[in-house]
Short mmCIF file of C-alpha atoms in Angstrom, two decimals:
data_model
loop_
_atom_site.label_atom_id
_atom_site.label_comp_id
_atom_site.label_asym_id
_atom_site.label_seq_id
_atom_site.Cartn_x
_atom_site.Cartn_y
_atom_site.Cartn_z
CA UNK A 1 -2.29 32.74 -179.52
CA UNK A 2 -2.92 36.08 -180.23
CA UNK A 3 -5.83 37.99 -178.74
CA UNK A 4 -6.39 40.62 -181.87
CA UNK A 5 -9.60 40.42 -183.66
CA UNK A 6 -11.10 43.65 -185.38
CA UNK A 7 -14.84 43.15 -186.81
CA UNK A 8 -17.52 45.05 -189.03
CA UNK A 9 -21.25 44.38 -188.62
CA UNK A 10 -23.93 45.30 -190.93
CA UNK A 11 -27.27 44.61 -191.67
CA UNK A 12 -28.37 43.85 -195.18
CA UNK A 13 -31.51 45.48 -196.22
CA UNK A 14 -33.85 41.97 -197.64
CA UNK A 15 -33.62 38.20 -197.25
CA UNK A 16 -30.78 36.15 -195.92
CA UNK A 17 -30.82 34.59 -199.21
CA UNK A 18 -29.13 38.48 -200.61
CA UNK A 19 -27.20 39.17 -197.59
CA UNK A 20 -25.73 35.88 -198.29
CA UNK A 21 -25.06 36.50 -201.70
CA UNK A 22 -23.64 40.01 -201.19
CA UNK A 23 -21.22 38.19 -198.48
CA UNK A 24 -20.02 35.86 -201.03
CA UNK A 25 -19.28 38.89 -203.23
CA UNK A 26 -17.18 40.67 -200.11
CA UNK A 27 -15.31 37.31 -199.11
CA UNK A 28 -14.38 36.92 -202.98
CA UNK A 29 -13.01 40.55 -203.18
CA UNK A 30 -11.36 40.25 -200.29
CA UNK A 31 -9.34 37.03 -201.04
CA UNK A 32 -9.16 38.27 -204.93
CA UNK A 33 -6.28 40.92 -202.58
CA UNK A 34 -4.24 38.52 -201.54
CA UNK A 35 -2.23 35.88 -202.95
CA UNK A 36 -2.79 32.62 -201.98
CA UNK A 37 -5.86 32.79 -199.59
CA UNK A 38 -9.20 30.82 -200.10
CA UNK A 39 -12.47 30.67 -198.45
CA UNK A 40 -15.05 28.25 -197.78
CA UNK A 41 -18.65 28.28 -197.78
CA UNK A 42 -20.72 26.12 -194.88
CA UNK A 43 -24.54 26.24 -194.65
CA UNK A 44 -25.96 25.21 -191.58
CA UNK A 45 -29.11 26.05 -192.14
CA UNK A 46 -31.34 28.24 -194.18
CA UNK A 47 -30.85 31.11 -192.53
CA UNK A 48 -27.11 30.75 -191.23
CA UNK A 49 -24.46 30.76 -193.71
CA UNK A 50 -20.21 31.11 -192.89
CA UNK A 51 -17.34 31.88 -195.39
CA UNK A 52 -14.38 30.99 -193.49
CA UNK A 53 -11.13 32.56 -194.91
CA UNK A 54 -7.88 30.85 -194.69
CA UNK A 55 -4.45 32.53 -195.63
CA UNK A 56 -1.67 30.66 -197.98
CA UNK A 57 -0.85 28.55 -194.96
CA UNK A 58 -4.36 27.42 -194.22
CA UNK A 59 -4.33 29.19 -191.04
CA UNK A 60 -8.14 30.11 -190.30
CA UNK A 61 -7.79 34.21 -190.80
CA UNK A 62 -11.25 35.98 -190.55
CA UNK A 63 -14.85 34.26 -191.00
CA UNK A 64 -18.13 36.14 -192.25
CA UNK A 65 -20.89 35.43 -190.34
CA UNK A 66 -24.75 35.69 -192.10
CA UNK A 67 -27.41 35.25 -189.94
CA UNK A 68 -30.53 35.82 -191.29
CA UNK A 69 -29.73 39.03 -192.64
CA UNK A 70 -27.25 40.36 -190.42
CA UNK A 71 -23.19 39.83 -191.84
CA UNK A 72 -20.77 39.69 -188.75
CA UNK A 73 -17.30 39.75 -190.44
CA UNK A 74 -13.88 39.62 -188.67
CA UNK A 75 -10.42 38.53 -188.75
CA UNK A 76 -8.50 37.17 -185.97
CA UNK A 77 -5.56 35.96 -184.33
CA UNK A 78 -1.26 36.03 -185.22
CA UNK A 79 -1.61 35.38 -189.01
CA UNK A 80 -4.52 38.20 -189.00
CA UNK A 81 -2.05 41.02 -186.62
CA UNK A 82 0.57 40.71 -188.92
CA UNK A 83 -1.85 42.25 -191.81
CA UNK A 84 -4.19 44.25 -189.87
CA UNK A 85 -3.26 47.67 -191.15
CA UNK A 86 -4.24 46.22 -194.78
CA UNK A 87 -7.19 43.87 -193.99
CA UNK A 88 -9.18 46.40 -191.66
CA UNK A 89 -8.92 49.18 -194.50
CA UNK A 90 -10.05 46.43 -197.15
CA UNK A 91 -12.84 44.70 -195.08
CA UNK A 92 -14.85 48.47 -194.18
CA UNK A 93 -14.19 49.60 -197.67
CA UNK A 94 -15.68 46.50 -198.73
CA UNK A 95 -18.65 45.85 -196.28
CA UNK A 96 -19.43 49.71 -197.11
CA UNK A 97 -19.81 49.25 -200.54
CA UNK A 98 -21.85 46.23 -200.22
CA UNK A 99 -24.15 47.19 -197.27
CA UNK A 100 -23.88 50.70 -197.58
CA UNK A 101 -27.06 51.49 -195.00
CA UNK A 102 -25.50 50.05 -192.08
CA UNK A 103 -23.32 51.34 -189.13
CA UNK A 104 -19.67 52.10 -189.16
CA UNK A 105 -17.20 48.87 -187.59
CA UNK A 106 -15.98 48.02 -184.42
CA UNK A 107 -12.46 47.63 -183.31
CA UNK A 108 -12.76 45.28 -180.27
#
């Protein structure tokens, strides 16, 4: 198993109920880049929400994380490495443009 991972934080400015809604948004544009990959939406509770992302294999890529109204999103593992160079460009762009108050990412 591979030990990459590569995340972006932000905090959404309002509710969890609109940094929820802008995370649906990024997880959409981000699999709207690349054939073949879905995402799925759990709630487990009403202020903690996931998207988890899968690639055409159904290999668990990257996850967005809403808790109340903070957005944790990051991709991990082999499947992940292989596109990092395109993902990490995609996911800051993307988290930028919907969170655009927050702090820059972090490459763990």
């Amino acid at each position: 198993m591979s030990d990459y991972r590569f995340q972006v934080v932000r905090q959404s400015v309002g509710t969890h109920e609109v940094a929820r809604d802008k995370s649906r948004v990024v997880a959409e544009l981000f699999i709207e880049q690349r054939k073949g990959f879905t995402f799925t939406e759990h709630v487990a509770s009403e202020e903690v929400t996931e998207f988890i992302i899968k690639n055409n294999e159904s290999i668990v890529v990257g996850q967005l994380f809403v808790l109340i109204n903070s957005v944790l999103f990051f991709i991990f593992g082999t499947a992940a490495a292989e596109e990092a160079w395109n993902m990490e460009g995609d996911m800051v762009d993307l988290m930028d443009h919907a969170f655009p108050t927050a702090s820059a990412a972090e490459n763990l």
